[in-house]
CSV table of C-alpha atoms in Angstrom, one decimal:
chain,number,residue,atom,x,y,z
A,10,UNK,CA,21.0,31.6,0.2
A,11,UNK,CA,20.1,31.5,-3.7
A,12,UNK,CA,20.2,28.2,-5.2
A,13,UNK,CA,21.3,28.0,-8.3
A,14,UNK,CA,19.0,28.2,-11.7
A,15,UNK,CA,16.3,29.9,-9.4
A,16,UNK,CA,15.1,33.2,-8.7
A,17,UNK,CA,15.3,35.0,-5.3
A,18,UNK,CA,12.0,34.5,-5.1
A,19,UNK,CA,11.9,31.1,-6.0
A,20,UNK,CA,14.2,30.0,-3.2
A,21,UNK,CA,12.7,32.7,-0.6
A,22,UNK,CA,9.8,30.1,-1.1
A,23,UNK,CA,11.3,26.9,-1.6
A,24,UNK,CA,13.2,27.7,1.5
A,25,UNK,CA,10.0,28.7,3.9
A,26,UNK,CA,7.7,25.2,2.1
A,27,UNK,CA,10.8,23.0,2.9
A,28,UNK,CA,11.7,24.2,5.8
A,29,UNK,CA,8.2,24.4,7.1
A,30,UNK,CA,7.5,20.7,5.9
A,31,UNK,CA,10.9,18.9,7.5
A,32,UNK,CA,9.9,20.5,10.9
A,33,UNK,CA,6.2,19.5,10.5
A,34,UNK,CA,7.6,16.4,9.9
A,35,UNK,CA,9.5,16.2,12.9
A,36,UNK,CA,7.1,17.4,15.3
A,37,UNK,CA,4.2,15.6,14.3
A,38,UNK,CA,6.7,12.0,14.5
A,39,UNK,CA,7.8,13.0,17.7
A,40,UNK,CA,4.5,13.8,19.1
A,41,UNK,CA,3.4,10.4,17.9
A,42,UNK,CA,6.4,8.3,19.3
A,43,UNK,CA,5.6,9.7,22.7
A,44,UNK,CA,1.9,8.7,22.5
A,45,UNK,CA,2.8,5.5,21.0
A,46,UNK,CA,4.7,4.8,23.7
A,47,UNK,CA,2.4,5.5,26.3
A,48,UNK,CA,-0.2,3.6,24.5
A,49,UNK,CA,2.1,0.5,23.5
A,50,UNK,CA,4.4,0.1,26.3
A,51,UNK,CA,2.5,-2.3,28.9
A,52,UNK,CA,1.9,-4.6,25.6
A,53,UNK,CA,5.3,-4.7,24.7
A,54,UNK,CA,7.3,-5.4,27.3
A,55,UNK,CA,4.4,-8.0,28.4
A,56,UNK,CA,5.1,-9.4,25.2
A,57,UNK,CA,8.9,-9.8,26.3
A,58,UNK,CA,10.1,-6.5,24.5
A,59,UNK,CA,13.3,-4.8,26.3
A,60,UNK,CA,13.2,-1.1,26.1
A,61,UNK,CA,16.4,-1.4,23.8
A,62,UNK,CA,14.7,-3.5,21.1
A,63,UNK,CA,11.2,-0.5,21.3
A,64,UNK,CA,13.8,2.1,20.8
A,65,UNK,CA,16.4,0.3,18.4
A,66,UNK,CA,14.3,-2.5,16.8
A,67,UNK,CA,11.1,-1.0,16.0
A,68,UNK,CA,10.5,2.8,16.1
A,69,UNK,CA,13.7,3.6,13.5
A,70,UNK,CA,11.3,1.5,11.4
A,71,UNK,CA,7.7,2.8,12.4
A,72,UNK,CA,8.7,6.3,11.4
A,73,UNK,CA,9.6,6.1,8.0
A,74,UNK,CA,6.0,4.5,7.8
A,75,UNK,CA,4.5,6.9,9.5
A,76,UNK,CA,5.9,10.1,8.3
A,77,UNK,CA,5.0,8.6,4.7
A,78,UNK,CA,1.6,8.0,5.6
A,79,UNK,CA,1.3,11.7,7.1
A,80,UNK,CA,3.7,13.3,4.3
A,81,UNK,CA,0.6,14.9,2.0
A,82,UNK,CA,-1.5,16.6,5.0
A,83,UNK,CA,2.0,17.7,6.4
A,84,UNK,CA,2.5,18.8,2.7
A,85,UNK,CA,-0.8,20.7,3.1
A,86,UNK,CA,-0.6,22.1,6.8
A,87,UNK,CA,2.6,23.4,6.0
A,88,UNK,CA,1.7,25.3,2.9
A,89,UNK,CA,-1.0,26.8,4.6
A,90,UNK,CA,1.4,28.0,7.9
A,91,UNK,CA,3.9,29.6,5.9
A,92,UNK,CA,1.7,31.1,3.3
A,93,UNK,CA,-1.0,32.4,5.8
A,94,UNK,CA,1.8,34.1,7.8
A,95,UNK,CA,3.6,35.3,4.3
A,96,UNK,CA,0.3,36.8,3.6
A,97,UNK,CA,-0.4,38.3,7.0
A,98,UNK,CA,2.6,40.0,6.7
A,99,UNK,CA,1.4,41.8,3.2
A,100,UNK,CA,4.3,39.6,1.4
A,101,UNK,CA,1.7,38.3,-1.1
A,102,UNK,CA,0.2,41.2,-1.7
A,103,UNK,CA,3.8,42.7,-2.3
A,104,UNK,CA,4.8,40.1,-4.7
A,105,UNK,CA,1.6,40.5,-6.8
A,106,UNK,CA,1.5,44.2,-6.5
A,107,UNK,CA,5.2,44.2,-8.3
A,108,UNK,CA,3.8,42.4,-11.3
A,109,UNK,CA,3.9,38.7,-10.0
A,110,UNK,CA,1.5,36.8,-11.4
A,111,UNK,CA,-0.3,34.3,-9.2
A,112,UNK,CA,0.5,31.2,-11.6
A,113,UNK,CA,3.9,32.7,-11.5
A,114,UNK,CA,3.6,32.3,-7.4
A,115,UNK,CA,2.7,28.8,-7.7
A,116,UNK,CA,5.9,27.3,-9.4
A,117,UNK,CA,8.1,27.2,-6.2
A,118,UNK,CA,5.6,25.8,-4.3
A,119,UNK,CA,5.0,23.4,-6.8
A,120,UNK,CA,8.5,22.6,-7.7
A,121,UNK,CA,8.5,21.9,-4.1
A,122,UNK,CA,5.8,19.8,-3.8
A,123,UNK,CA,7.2,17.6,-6.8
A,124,UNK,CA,11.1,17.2,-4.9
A,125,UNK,CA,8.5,16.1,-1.7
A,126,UNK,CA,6.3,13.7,-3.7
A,127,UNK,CA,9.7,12.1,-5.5
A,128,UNK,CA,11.0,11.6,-2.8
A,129,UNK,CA,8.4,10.0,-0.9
A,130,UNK,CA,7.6,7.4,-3.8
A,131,UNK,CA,10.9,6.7,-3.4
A,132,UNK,CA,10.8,6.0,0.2
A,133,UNK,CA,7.6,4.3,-0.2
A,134,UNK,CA,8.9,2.1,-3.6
A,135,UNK,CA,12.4,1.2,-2.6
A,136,UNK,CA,13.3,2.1,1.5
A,137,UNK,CA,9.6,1.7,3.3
A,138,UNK,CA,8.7,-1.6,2.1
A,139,UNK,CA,11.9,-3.6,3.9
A,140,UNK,CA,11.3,-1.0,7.3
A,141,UNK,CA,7.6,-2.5,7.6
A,142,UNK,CA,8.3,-5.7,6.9
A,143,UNK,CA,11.1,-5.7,10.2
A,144,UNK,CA,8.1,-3.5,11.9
A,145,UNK,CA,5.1,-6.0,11.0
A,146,UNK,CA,7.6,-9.0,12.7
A,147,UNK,CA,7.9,-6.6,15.5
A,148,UNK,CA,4.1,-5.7,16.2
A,149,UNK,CA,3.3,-9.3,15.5
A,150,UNK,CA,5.7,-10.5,17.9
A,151,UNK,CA,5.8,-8.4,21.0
A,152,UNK,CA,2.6,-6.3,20.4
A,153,UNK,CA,-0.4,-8.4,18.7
A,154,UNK,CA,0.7,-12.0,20.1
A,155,UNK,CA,-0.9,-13.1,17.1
A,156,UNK,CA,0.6,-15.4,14.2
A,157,UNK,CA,1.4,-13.2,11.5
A,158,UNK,CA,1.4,-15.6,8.8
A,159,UNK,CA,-1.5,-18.1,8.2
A,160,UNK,CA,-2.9,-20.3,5.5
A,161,UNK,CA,-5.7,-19.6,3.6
A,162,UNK,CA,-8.2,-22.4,3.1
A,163,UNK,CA,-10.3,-23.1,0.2
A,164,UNK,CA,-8.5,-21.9,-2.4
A,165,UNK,CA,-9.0,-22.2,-6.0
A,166,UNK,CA,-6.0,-21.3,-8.9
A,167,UNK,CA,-5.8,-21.6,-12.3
A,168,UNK,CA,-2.4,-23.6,-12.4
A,169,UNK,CA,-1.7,-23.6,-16.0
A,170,UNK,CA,-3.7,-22.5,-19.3
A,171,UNK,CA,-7.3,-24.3,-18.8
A,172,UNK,CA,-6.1,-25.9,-15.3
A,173,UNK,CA,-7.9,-25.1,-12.1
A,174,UNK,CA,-6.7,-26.5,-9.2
A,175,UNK,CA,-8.9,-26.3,-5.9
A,176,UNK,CA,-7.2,-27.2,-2.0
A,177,UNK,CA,-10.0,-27.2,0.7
A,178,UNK,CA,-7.4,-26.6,3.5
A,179,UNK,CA,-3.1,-26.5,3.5
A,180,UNK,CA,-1.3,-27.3,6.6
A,181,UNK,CA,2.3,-25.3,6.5
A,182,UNK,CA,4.2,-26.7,9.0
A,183,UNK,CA,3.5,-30.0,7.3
A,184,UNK,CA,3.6,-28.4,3.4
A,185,UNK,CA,0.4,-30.6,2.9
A,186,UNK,CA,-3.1,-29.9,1.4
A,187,UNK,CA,-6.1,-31.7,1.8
A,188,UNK,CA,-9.0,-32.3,-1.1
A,189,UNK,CA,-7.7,-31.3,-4.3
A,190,UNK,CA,-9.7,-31.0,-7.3
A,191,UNK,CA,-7.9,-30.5,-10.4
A,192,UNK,CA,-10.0,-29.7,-13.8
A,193,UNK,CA,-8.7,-29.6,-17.4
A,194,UNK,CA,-10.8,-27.6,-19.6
A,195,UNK,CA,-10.4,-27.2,-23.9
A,196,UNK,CA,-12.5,-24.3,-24.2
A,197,UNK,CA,-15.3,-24.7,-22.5
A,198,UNK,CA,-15.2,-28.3,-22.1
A,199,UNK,CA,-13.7,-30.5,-19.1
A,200,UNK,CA,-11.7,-33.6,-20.3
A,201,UNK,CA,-10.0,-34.5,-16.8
A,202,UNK,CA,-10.9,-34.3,-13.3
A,203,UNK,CA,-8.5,-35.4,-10.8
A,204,UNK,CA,-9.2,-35.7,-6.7
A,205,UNK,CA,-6.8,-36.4,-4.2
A,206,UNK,CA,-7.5,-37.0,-0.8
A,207,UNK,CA,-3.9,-35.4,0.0
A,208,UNK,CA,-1.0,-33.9,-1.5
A,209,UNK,CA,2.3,-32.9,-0.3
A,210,UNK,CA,5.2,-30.6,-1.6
A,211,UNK,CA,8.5,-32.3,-2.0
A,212,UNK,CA,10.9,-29.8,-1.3
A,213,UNK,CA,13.7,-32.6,-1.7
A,214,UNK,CA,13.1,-32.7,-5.3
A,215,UNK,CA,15.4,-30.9,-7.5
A,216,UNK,CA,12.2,-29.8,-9.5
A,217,UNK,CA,10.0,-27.1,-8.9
A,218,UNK,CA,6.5,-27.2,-8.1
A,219,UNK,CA,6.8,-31.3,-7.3
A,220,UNK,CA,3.8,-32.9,-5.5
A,221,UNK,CA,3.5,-36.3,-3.8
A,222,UNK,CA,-0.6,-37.0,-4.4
A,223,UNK,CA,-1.9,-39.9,-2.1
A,224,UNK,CA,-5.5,-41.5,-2.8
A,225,UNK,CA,-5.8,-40.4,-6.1
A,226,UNK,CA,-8.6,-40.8,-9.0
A,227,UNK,CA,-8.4,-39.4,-12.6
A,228,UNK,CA,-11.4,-39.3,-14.5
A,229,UNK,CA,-11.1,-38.7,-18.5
A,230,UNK,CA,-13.9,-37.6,-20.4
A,231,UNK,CA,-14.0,-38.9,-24.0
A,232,UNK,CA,-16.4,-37.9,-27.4
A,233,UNK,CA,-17.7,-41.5,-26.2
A,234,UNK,CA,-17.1,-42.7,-22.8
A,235,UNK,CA,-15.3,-42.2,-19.6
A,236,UNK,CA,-12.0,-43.5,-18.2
A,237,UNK,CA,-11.4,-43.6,-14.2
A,238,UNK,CA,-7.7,-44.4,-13.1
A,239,UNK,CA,-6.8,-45.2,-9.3
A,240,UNK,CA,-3.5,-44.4,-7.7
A,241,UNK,CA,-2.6,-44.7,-4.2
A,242,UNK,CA,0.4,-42.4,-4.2
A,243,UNK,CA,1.2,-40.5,-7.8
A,244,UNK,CA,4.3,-37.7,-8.4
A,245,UNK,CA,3.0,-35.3,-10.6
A,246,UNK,CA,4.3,-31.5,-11.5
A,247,UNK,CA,1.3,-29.2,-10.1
A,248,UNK,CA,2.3,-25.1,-11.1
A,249,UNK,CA,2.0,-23.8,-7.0
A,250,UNK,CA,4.0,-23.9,-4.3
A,251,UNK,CA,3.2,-23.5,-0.2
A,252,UNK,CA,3.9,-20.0,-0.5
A,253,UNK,CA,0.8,-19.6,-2.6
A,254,UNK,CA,-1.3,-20.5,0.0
A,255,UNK,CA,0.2,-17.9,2.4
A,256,UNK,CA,-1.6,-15.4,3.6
A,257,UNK,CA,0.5,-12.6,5.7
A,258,UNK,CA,-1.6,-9.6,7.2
A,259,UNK,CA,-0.7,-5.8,5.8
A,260,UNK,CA,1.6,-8.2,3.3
A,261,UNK,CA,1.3,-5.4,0.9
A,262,UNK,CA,2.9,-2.5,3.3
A,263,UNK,CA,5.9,-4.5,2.9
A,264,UNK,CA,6.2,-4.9,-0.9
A,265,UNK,CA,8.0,-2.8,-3.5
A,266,UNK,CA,6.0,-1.2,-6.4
A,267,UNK,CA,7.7,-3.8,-8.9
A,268,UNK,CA,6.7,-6.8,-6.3
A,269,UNK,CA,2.9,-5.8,-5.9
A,270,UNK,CA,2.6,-5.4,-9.8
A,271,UNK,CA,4.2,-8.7,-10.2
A,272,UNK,CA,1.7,-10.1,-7.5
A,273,UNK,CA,-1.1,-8.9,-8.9
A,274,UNK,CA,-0.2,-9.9,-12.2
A,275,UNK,CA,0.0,-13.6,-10.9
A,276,UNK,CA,-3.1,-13.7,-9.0
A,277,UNK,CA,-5.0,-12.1,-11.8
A,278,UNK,CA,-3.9,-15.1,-14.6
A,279,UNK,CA,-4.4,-17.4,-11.4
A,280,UNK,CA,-8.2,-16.2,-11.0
A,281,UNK,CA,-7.8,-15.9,-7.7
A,282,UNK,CA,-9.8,-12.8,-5.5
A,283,UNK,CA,-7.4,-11.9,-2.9
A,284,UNK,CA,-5.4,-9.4,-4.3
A,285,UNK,CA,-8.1,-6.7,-3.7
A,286,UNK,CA,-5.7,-5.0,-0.7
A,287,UNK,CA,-2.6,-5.1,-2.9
A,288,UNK,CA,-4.2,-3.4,-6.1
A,289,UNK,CA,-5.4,-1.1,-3.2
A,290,UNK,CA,-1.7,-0.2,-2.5
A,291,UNK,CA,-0.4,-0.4,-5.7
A,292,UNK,CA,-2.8,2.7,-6.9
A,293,UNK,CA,-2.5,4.4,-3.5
A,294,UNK,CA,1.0,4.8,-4.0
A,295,UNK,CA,0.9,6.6,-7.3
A,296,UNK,CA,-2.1,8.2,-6.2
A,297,UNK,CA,-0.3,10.1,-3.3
A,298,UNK,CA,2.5,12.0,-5.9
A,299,UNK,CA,-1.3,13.2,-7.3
A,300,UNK,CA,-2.3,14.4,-3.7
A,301,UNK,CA,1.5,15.9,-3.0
A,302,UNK,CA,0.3,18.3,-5.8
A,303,UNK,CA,-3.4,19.0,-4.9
A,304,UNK,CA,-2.8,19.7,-1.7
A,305,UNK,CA,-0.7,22.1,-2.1
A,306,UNK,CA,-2.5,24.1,-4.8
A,307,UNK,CA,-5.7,24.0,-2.4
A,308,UNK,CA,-3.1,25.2,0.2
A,309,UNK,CA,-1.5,28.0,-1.5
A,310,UNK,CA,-5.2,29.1,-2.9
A,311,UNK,CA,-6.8,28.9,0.3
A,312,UNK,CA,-4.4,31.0,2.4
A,313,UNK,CA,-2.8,33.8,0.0
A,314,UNK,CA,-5.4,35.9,1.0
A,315,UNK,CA,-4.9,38.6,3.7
A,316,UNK,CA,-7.8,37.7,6.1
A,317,UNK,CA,-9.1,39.3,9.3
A,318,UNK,CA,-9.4,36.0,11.5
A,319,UNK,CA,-5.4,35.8,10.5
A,320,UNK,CA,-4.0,32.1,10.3
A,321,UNK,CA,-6.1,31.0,12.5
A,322,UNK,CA,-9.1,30.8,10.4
A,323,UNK,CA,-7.2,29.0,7.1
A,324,UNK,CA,-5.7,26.8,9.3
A,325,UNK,CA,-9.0,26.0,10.7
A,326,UNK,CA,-10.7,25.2,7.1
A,327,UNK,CA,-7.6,23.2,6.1
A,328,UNK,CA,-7.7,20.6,8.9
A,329,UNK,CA,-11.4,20.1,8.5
A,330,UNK,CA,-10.7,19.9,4.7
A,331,UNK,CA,-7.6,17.5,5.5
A,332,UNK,CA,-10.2,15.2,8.4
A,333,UNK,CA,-12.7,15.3,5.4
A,334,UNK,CA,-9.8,13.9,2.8
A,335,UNK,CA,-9.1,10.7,5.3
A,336,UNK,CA,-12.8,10.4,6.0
A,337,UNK,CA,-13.1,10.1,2.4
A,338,UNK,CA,-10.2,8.1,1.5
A,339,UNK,CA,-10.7,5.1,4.2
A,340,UNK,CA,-14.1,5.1,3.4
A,341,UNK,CA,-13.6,4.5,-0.9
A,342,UNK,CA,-10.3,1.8,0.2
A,343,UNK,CA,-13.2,-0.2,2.2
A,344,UNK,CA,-15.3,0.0,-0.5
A,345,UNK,CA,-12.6,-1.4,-2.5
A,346,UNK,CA,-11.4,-3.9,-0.7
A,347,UNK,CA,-15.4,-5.3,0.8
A,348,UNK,CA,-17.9,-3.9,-2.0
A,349,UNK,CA,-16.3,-4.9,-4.9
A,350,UNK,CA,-15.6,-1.4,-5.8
A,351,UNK,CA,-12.8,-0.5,-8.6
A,352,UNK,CA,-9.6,-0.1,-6.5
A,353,UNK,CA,-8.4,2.1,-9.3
A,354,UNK,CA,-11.3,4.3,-9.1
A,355,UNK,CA,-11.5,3.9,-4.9
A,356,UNK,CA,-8.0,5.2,-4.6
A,357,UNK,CA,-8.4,7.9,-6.9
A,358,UNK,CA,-12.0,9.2,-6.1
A,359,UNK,CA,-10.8,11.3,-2.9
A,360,UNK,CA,-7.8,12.9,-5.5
A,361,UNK,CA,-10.6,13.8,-8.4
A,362,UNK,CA,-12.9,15.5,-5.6
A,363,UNK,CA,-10.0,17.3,-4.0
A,364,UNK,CA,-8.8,18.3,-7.5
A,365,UNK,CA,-12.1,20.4,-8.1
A,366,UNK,CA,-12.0,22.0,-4.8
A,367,UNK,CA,-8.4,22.8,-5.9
A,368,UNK,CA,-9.9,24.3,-9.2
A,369,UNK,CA,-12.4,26.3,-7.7
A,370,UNK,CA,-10.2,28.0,-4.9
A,371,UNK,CA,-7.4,28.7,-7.4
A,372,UNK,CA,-9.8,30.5,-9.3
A,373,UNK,CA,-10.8,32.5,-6.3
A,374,UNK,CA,-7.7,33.6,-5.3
A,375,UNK,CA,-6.0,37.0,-5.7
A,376,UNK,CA,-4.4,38.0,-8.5
């Protein structure tokens, strides 16, 4: 079948990389269902799971995830089957032999790679995000027996231009913090500091961000002197809310591209240095269209060449080359998440090592 605006060619190969992918796809998921199952069972159904709610409530949702998390080594594994066997059958060597260039080869599979990678981001931006939150609540549930949403303690914001609010520890159940400090600075200059042994959110209130303060002392700092004011219950307007001192684990699996930048964004003018993971999946998602890309170019490079230990042997050097990309990859996310590293530059450092390799080997290939 020729699809239109394409060459026979161009389809032929289209047609073998798609094909190839959507079945790696399949096989790999169902091989990991079956293991998961195996693996997960006895926790679920001690956790009260039914074998319905596994196979209705949770594993329509884990695949998505997990075929998107697998979908650029798939991209990669599949490249290399079809093209090793394309090549092993002289097909390659045909197509160049008529006057096919090799950068003329590539734009099928890289048109391909782009339909992949666009629709992935997709899944990832728009689809994934609401299918892990539903399979987080699962896991958390039935599986972990662990709370999945707890309260950070000690936290410090910056509430407003020049105002830094500090909670020592926030109850949820009870919407109530303990030991706040709240400093006013002009420049570089405090003129108010206000404790409070307590505080508590008044979700009654019509107004946002309203907050009953119990045991309360102001201090105002003047060219001159010093003003101290005592209040033993005092309404005041603070810019947080309990939801700003929620802390949800993998949170960011189940947030849209336009929700982490909007997270990131507040936390940033906030000043507070929790947002590390989410930065970390913000980049990682653009950073995989990169990958869709490179991968295949390594692929195509790597196995277009007739060679005497057959598939066998590329197929070899790509999944050492693909155990070598996650190795590299979780090890830059923990630097950027526990050394402080750029998550920018952590995310992307596996892509810009895997891009030379893709360089060299393209320049190797036949032509």
């Amino acid at each position: 079948m020729r699809i239109p605006g394409f060459k026979r060619l161009d389809t032929y190969i289209m047609g073998k990389f798609l094909s190839t992918y959507f079945v790696a796809i399949l096989l790999t998921i169902s091989i990991v269902i079956v293991f998961d199952y195996g693996e997960n069972i006895e926790k679920f159904t001690q956790g009260g799971a039914t074998l319905r709610q596994i196979l209705l409530d949770y594993y329509p949702y884990y695949v998505p995830y997990f075929a998107n998390m697998l979908s650029a080594l798939l991209v990669f594994v599949s490249v290399i089957f079809f093209t090793s066997n394309m090549a092993g059958n002289s097909e390659i060597i045909a197509m160049l032999a008529a006057g096919v260039s090799f950068r003329r080869l590539l734009r099928p599979y890289l048109i391909s790679a782009a339909l992949i990678a666009s629709l992935n981001f997709w899944l990832g931006n728009q689809i994934i995000p609401r299918s892990n939150s539903i399979r987080l609540e699962f896991e958390n549930q039935y599986k972990n027996k662990k709370k999945n949403a707890t309260y950070a303690d000690n936290v410090q914001m910056q509430v407003d231009s020049g105002v830094i609010a500090y909670v020592e520890h926030f109850d949820g159940p009870t919407k109530t913090g303990y030991h706040l400090n709240l400093d006013k600075f002009v420049g570089k200059k405090m003129v108010s500091h206000m404790t409070a042994n307590s505080l508590t959110y008044d979700s009654i209130n019509s107004e946002r961000f309203h907050w009953k303060l119990y045991n309360v002392d102001i201090r105002e700092f003047h060219q001159d002197r010093e003003t101290i004011t005592h209040y033993n219950q005092l309404d005041s307007v603070i810019n947080m809310q309990p939801s700003d001192f929620l802390t949800i684990k993998d949170m960011q699996q189940a947030m849209t591209t336009g929700e982490l930048k909007e997270y990131i964004r507040l936390q940033a003018i906030r000043g507070t240095d929790n947002s590390r993971p989410f930065e970390v999946e913000y980049h990682k998602r653009f950073a995989d269209i990169a990958t869709a890309f490179i991968m295949t170019l390594i692929g195509v490079s790597l196995s277009s060449r007739k060679r005497k230990g057959g598939m066998g042997l590329s197929l070899g050097i790509g999944l050492a080359l693909s155990v070598t990309y996650i190795f590299l990859q979780g090890v830059s996310v923990g630097f950027a998440i526990n050394a402080d590293a750029p998550p920018f530059l952590a995310v992307w450092a596996p892509n810009i090592l895997y891009l030379l390799i893709s360089i060299v080997l393209y320049k190797k290939a036949p032509r």
